[in-house]
Rosetta silent file (secondary structure, phi, psi, omega in degrees, C-alpha in Angstrom):
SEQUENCE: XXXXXXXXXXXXXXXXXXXXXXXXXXXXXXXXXXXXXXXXXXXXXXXXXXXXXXXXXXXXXXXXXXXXXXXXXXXXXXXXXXXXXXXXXXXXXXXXXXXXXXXXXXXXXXXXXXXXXXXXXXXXXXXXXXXXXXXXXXXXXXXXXXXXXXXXXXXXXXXXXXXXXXXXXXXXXXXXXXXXXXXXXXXXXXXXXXXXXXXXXXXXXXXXXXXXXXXXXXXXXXXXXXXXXXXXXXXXXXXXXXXXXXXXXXXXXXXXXXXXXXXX
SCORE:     score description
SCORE:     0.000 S_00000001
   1 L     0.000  129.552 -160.694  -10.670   21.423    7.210 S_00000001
   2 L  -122.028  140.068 -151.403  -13.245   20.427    5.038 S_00000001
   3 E  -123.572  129.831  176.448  -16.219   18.732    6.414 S_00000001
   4 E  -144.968  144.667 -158.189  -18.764   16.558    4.980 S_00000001
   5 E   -77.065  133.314  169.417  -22.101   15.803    5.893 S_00000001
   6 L   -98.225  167.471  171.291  -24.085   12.120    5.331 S_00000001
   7 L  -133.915   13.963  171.307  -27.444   12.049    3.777 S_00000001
   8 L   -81.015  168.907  144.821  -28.399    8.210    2.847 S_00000001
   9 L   -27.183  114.166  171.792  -31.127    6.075    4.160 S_00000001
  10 L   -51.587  146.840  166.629  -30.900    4.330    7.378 S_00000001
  11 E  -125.728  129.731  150.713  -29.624    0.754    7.187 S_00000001
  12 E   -57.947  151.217  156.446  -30.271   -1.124   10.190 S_00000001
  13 E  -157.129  130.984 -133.119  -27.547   -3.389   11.750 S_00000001
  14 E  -115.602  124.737 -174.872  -29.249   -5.749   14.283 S_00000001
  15 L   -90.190  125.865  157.370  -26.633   -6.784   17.375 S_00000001
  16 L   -92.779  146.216 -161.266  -27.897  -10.907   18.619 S_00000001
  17 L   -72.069  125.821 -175.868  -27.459  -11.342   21.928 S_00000001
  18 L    84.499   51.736  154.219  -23.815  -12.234   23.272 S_00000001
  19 L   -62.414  102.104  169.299  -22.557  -10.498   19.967 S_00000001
  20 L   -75.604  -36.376  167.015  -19.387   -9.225   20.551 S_00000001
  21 L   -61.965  165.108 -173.381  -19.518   -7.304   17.495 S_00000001
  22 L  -100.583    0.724 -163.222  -21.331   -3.985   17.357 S_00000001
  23 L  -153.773   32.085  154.389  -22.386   -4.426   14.081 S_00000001
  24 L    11.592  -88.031 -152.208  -23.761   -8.080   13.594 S_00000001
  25 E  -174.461  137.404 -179.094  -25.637   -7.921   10.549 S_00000001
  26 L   -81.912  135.502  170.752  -27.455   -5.773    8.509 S_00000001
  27 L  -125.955  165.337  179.250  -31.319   -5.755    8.120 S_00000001
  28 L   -79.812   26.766 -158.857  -33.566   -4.052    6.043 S_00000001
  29 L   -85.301  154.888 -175.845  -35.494   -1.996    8.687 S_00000001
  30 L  -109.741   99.188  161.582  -35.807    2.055    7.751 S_00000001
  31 L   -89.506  159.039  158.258  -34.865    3.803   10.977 S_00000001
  32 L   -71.598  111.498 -162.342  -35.737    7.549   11.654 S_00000001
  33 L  -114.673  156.353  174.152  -32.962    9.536   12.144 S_00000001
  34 L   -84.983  176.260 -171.918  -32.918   13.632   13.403 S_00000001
  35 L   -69.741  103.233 -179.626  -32.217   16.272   11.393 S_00000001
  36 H   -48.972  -38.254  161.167  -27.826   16.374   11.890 S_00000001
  37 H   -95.055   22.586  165.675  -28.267   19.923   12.577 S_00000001
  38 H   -96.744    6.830  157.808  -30.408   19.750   15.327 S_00000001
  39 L   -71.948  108.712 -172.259  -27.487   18.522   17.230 S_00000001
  40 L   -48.580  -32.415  171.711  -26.559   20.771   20.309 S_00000001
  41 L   -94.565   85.090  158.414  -22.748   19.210   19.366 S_00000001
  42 L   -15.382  -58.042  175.663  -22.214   21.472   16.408 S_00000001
  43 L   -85.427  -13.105 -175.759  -19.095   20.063   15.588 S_00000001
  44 L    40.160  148.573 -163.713  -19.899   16.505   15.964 S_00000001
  45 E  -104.507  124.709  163.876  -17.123   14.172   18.182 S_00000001
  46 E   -51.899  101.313  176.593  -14.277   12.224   17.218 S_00000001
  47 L   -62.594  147.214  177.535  -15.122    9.072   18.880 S_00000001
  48 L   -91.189  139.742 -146.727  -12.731    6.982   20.412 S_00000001
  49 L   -95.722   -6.017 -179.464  -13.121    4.364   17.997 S_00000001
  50 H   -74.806  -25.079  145.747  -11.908    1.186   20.370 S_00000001
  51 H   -80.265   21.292  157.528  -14.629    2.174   22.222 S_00000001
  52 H  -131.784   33.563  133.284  -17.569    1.857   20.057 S_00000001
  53 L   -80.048   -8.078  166.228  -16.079   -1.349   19.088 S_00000001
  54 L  -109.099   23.876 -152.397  -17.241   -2.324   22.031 S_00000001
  55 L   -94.301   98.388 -176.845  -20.528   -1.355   21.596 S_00000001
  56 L  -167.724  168.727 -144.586  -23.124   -4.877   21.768 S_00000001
  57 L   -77.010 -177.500 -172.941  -25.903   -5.895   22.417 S_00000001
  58 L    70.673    9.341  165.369  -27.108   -6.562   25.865 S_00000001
  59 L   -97.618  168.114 -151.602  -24.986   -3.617   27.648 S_00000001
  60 E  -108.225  170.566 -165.689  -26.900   -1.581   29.484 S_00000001
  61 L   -63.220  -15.736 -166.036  -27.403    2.541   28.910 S_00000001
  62 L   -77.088  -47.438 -170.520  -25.026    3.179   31.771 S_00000001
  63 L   -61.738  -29.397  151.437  -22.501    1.245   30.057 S_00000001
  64 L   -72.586  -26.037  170.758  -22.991    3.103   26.334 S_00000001
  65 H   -88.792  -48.252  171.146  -22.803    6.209   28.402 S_00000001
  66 H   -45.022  -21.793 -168.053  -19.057    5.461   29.558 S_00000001
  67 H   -97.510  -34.488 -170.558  -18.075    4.070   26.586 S_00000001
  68 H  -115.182  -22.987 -176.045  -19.510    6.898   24.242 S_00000001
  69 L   107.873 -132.409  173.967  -21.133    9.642   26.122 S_00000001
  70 L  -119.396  157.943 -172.616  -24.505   11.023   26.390 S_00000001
  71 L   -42.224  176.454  171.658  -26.331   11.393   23.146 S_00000001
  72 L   -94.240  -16.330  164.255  -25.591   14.219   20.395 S_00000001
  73 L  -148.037  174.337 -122.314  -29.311   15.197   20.917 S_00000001
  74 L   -73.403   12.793 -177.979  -32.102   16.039   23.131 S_00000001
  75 L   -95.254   51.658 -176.258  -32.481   12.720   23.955 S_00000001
  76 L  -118.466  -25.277  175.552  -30.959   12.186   27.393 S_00000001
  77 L  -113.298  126.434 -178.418  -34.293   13.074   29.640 S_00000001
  78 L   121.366  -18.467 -168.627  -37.380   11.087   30.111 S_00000001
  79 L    81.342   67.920 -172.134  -35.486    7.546   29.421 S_00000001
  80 L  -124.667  161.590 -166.636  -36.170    7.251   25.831 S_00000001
  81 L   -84.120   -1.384 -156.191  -35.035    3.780   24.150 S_00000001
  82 E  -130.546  153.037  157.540  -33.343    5.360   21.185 S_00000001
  83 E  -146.110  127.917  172.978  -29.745    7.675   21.594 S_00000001
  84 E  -104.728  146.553  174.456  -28.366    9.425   18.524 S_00000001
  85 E  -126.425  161.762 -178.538  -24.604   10.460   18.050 S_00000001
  86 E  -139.281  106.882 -156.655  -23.077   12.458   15.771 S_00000001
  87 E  -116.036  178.755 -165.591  -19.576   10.814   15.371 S_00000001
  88 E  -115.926  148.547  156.503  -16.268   12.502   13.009 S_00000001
  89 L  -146.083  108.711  169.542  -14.261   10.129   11.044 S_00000001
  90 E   -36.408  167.430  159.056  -10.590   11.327    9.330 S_00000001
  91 L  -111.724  -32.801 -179.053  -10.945    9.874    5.670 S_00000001
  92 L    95.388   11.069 -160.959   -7.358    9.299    5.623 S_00000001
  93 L  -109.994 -140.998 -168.970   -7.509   11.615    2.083 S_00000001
  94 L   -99.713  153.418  175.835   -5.739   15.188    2.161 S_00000001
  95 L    69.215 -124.881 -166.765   -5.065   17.581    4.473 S_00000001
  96 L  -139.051   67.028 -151.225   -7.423   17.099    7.797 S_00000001
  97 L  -121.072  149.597 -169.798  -10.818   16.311    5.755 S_00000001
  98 E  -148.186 -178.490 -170.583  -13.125   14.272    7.724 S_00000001
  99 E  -153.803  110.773  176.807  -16.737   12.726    7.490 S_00000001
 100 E   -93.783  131.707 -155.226  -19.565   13.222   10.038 S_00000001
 101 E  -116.716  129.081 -179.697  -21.606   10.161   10.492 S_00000001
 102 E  -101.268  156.257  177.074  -25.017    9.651   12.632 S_00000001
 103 E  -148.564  138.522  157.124  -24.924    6.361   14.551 S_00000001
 104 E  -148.098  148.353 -163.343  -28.296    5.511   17.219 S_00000001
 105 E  -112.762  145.987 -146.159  -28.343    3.042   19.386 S_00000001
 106 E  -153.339  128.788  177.286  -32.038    1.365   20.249 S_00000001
 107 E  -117.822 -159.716 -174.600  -32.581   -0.484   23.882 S_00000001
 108 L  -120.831  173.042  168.499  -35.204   -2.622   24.977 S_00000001
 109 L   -55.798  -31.200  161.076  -37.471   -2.007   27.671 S_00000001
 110 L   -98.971   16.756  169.267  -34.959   -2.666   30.417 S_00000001
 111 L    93.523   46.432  127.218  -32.141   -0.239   28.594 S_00000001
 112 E   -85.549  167.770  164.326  -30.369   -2.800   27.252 S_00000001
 113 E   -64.618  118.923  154.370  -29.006   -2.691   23.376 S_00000001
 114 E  -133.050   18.060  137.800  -30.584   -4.266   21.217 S_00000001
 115 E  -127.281  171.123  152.400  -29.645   -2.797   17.768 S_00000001
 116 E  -145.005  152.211  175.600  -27.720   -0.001   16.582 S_00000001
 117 E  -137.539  137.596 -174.096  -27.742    1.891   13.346 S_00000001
 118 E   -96.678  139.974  175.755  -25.662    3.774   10.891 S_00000001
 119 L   -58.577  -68.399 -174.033  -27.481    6.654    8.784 S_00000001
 120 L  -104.716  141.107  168.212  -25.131    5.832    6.076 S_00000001
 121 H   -35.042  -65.391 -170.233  -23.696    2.406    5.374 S_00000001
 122 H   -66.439  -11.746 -165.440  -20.350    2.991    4.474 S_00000001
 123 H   -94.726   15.455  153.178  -19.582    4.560    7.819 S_00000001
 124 H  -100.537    8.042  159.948  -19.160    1.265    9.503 S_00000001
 125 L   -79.365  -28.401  169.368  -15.843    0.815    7.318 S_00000001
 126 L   -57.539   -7.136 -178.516  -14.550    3.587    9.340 S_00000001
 127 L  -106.426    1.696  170.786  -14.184    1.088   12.208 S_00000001
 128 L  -123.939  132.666 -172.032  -12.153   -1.384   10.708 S_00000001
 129 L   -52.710  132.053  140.215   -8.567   -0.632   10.072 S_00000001
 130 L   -22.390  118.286  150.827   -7.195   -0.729    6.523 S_00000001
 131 L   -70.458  146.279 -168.052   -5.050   -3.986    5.788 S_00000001
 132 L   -27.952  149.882  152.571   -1.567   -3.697    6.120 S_00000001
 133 L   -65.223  177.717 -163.982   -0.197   -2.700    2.797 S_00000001
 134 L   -95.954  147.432 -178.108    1.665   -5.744    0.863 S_00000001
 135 L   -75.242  120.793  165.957    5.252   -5.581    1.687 S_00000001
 136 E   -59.994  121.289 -169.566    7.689   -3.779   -0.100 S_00000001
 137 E   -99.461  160.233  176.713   10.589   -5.360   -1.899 S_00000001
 138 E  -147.669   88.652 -177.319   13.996   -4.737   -3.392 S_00000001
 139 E  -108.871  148.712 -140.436   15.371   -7.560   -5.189 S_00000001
 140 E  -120.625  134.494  173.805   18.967   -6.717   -6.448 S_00000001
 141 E  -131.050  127.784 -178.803   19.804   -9.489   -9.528 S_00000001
 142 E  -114.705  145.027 -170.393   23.287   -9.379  -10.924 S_00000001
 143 E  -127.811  135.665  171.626   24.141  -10.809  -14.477 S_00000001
 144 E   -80.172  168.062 -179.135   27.370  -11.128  -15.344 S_00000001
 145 L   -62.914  -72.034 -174.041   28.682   -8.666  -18.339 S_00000001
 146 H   -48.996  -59.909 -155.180   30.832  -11.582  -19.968 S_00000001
 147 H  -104.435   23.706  168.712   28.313  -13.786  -20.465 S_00000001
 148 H  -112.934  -25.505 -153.494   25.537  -11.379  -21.708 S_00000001
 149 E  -141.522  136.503  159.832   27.964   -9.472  -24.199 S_00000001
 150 L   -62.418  134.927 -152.927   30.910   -9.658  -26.836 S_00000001
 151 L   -47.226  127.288  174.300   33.767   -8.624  -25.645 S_00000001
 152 L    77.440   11.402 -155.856   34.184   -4.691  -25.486 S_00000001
 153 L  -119.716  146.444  153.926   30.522   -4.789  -27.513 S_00000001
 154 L  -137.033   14.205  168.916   27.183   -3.352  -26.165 S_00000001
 155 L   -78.532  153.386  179.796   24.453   -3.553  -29.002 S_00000001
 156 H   -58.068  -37.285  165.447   21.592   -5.811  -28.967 S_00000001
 157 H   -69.284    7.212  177.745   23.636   -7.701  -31.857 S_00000001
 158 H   -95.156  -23.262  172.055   26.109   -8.392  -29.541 S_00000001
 159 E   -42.594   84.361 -167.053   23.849  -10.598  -27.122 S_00000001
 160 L   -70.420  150.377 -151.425   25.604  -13.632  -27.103 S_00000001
 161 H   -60.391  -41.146 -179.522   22.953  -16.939  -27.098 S_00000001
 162 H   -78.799  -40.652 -171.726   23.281  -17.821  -22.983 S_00000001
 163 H   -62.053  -13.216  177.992   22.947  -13.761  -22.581 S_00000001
 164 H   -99.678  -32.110 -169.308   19.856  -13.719  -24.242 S_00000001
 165 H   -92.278  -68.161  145.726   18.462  -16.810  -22.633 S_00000001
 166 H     7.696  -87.027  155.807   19.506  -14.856  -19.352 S_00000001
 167 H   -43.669  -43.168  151.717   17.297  -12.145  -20.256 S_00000001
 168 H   -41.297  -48.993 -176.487   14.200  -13.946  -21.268 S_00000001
 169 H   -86.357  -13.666  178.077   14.325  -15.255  -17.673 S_00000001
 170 H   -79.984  -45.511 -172.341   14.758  -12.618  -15.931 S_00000001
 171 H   -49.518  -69.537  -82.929   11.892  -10.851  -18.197 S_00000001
 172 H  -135.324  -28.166 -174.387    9.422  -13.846  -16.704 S_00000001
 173 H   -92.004   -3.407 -174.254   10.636  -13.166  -13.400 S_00000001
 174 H  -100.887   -5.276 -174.883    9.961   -9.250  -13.403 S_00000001
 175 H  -116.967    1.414  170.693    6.393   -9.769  -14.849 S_00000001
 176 L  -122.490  -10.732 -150.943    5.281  -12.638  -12.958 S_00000001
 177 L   -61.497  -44.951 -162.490    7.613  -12.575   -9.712 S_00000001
 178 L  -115.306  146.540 -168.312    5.921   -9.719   -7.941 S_00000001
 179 L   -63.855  -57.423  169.075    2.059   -8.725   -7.419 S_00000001
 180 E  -111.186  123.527 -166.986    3.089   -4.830   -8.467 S_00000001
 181 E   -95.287  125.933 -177.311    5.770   -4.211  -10.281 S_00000001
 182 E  -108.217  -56.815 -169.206    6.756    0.165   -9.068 S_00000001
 183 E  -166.729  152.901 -173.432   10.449    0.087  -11.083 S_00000001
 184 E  -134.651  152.501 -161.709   13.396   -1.722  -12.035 S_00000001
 185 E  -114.038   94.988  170.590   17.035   -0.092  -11.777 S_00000001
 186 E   -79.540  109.319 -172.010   19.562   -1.208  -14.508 S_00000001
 187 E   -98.717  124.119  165.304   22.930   -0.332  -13.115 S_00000001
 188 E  -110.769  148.875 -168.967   26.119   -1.615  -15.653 S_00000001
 189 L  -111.897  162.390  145.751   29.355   -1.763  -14.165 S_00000001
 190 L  -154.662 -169.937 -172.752   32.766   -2.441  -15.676 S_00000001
 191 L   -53.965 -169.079   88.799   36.734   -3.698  -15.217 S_00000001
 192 L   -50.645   10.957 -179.612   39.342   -0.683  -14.617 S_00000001
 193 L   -90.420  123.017 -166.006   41.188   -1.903  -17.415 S_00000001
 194 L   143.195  163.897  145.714   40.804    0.765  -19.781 S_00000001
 195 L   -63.624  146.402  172.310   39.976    4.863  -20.170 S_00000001
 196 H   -62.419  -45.702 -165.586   37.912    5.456  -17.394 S_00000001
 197 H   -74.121  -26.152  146.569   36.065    7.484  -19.677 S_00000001
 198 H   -37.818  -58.613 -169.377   35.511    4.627  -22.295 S_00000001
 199 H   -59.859  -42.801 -152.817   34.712    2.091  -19.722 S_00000001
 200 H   -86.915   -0.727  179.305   31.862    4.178  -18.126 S_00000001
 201 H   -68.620  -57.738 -167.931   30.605    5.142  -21.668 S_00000001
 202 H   -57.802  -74.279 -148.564   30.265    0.582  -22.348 S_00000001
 203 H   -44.933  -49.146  179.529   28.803    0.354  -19.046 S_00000001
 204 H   -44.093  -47.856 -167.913   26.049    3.341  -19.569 S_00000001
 205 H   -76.750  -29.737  177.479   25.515    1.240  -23.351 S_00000001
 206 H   -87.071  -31.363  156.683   24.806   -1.995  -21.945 S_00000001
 207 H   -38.132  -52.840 -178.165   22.497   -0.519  -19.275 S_00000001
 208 H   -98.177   16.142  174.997   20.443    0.417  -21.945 S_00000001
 209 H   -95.030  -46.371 -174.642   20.451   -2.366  -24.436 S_00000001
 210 H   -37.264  -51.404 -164.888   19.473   -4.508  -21.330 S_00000001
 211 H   -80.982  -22.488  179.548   16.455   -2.323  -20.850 S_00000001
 212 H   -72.517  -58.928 -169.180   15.514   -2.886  -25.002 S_00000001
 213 H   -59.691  -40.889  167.280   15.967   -5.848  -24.482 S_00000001
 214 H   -57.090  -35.206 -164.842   13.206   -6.567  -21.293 S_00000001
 215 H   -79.999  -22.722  178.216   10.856   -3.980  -22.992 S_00000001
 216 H   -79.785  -13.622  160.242   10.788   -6.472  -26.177 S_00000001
 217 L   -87.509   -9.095  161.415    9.846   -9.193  -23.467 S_00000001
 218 L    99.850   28.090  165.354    7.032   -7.046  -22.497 S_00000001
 219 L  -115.314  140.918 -179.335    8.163   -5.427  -19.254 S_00000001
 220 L   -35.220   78.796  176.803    6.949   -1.747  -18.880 S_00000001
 221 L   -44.434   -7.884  162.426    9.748    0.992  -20.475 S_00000001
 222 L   -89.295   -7.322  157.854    8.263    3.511  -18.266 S_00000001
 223 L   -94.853  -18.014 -157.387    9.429    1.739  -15.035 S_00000001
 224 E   -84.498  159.273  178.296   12.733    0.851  -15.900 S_00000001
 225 E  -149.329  142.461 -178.958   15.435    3.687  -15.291 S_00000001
 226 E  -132.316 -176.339 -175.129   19.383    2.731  -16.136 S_00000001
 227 E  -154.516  173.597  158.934   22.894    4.016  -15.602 S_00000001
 228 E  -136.578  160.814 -177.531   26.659    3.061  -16.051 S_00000001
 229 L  -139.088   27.393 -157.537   28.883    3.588  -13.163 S_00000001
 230 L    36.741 -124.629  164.306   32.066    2.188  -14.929 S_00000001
 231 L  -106.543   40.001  154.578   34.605    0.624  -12.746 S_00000001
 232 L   -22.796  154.118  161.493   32.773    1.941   -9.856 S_00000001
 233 L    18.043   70.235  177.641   32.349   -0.203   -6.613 S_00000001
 234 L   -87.375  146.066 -168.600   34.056   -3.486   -7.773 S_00000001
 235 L   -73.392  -21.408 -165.296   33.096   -6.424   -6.283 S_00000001
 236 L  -143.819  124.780  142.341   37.043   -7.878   -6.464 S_00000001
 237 L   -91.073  113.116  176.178   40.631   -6.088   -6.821 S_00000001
 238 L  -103.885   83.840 -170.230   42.668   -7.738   -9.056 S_00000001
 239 L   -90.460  177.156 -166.297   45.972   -5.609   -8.982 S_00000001
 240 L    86.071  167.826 -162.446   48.728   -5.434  -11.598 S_00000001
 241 L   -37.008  158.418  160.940   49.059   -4.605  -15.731 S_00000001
 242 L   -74.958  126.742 -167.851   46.604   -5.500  -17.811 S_00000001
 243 L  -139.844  155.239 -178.531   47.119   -9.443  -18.539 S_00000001
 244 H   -64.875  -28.392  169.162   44.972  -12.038  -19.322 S_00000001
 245 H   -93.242   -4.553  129.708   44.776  -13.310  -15.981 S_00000001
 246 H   -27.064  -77.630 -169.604   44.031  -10.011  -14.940 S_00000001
 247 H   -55.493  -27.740 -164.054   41.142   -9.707  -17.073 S_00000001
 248 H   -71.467  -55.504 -166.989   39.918  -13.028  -16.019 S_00000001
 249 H   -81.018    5.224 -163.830   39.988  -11.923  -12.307 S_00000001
 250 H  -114.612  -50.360  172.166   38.518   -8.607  -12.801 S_00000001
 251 H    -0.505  -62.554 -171.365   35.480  -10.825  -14.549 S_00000001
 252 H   -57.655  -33.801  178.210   32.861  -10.258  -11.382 S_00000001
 253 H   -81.113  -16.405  159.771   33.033   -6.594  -12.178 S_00000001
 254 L   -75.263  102.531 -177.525   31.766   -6.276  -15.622 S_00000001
 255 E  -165.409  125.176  175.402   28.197   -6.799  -14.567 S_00000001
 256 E   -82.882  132.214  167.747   24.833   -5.251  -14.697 S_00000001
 257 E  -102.976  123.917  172.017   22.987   -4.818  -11.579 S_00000001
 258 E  -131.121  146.098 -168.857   19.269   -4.637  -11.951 S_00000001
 259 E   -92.507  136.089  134.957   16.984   -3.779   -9.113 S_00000001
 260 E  -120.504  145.831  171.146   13.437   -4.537   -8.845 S_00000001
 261 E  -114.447  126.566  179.843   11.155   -2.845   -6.699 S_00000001
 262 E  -155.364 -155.209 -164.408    7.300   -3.752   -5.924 S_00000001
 263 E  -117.910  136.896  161.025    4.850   -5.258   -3.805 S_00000001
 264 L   -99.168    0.000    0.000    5.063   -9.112   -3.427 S_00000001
C-alpha cells in the first residue's frame, strides 16, 4: 500500500453561518498547519466521509468530536480553538494507494466552527463523489445484403447506388451519434442456399468491404472488428429447393449486422 504524504500551502475555506456545506468558499488566508509527523495517529484515519460532510459552521466542539473524533494532535487539552486531523483518502488508482490529507477546524470563542481548512486544496475533491459515468450503449443496425450488394458480389465495386447511400448514413451516424465511440462490430450473414463453405466465405467478404467502406467516411479502422457467420442464426426459414421464391423469402438473411458500442 503505497502512501502519500501532502505538502502545499494552506488554503483557507471559510464556513458562513447556517452553511450547510463544510466547505463554503475559499479565502486567501495562510493557515499554520503541524508538522504531519507529529501526529500521535501514525497511520492517519479513514474518515467516514458522510460525516465530515456534515461538518459547518456553527456546531459546537462536542458535536465535531462525534462526528470526527478528537484531534490527530496534541491539541485536545487546555480548550484550544484550532483541532487538526490527519484524514486517508483511497485515490481510486491501483491496488490500495491512498492520500493522507491534514484538515483543521478553527472555533470561535464559544467553540463553535467557524472555518475549516485543507493543507492541500485538492483534498476537498475527495468528498465529492465522481459523476456517474455516461451510459453505455449497444446499438445493433442491420442493413440488408440485397440492397447494399450485387448479387453473389462482395467488392467495393459491387456497392450498388442505394447501398452506398446506406453507408454514408450510417458513417454520419457512428461519428456523430454517440459522445465516445469504444467499437463497432460488422457481423455479415447469408441465405443457406449454397456451399456452406462459399456462403460463409461472401459473408466474411462483405464484412470487410463494409468496414473500407466506413473507414473512407472517416470512422476509426482501429475500432471496427468484422466477421461472416454465413447462414448462421437466420432471421426467417424459408424451406424447400432453391427457387426464386425461395430466394426472395430467404432475403432478411443476407444482411450485415453492425454493432456500435460507446458512451452516449
Amino acid at each position: 500500500m503505497k502512501k502519500y504524504m501532502t505538502l502545499f500551502t494552506g488554503i483557507a475555506v471559510v464556513l458562513a453561518l447556517g452553511s450547510t456545506a463544510a466547505f463554503a468558499q475559499q479565502a486567501e488566508t495562510t493557515v499554520k498547519f503541524p508538522e504531519l509527523k507529529s501526529t500521535y495517529l501514525k497511520t492517519g484515519d479513514f474518515v467516514n466521509l458522510e460525516n465530515l460532510k456534515k461538518i459547518a459552521a456553527g456546531l459546537h466542539k462536542d458535536q465535531v468530536r462525534l462526528l470526527l473524533g478528537n484531534p490527530h494532535f496534541s491539541e485536545g487539552i487546555g480548550n484550544p480553538h484550532v483541532w487538526d486531523y490527519a484524514f486517508n483518502f483511497y485515490t481510486g488508482q491501483m491496488g490500495g494507494d491512498y492520500v493522507t490529507c491534514q484538515y483543521q477546524v478553527q472555533y470561535d470563542k464559544d467553540y463553535h466552527i467557524n472555518a475549516t481548512y485543507w493543507k492541500d486544496k485538492q483534498c476537498e475533491g475527495f468528498l465529492h463523489e465522481a459523476p456517474p459515468p455516461a451510459p453505455r450503449v449497444a446499438e445493433p443496425i442491420t442493413l440488408s445484403a440485397d440492397g447494399l450488394f450485387a448479387f453473389g458480389r462482395s467488392d467495393l465495386n459491387s456497392l450498388q447506388t442505394k447501398g452506398r447511400e446506406n453507408l454514408r448514413q450510417l458513417a454520419g451516424q457512428i461519428n456523430s451519434g454517440l459522445s465516445k465511440l469504444t467499437s463497432v462490430s460488422i457481423v455479415g450473414y447469408s441465405d443457406r442456399i449454397g456451399l456452406p463453405k462459399t456462403n460463409l466465405a461472401l459473408s466474411r467478404a462483405r464484412a470487410v468491404t463494409v468496414k473500407k467502406y466506413l473507414v473512407q467516411q472517416g470512422v476509426p479502422a482501429n475500432l471496427i472488428t468484422t466477421s461472416g457467420m454465413g447462414p448462421a442464426n437466420p432471421v426467417v426459414n424459408c424451406p424447400g429447393p432453391a427457387s426464386p421464391r425461395t430466394i426472395a423469402c430467404l432475403m432478411p438473411n443476407r444482411r450485415i449486422e453492425v454493432t456500435l458500442n460507446g458512451e452516449k
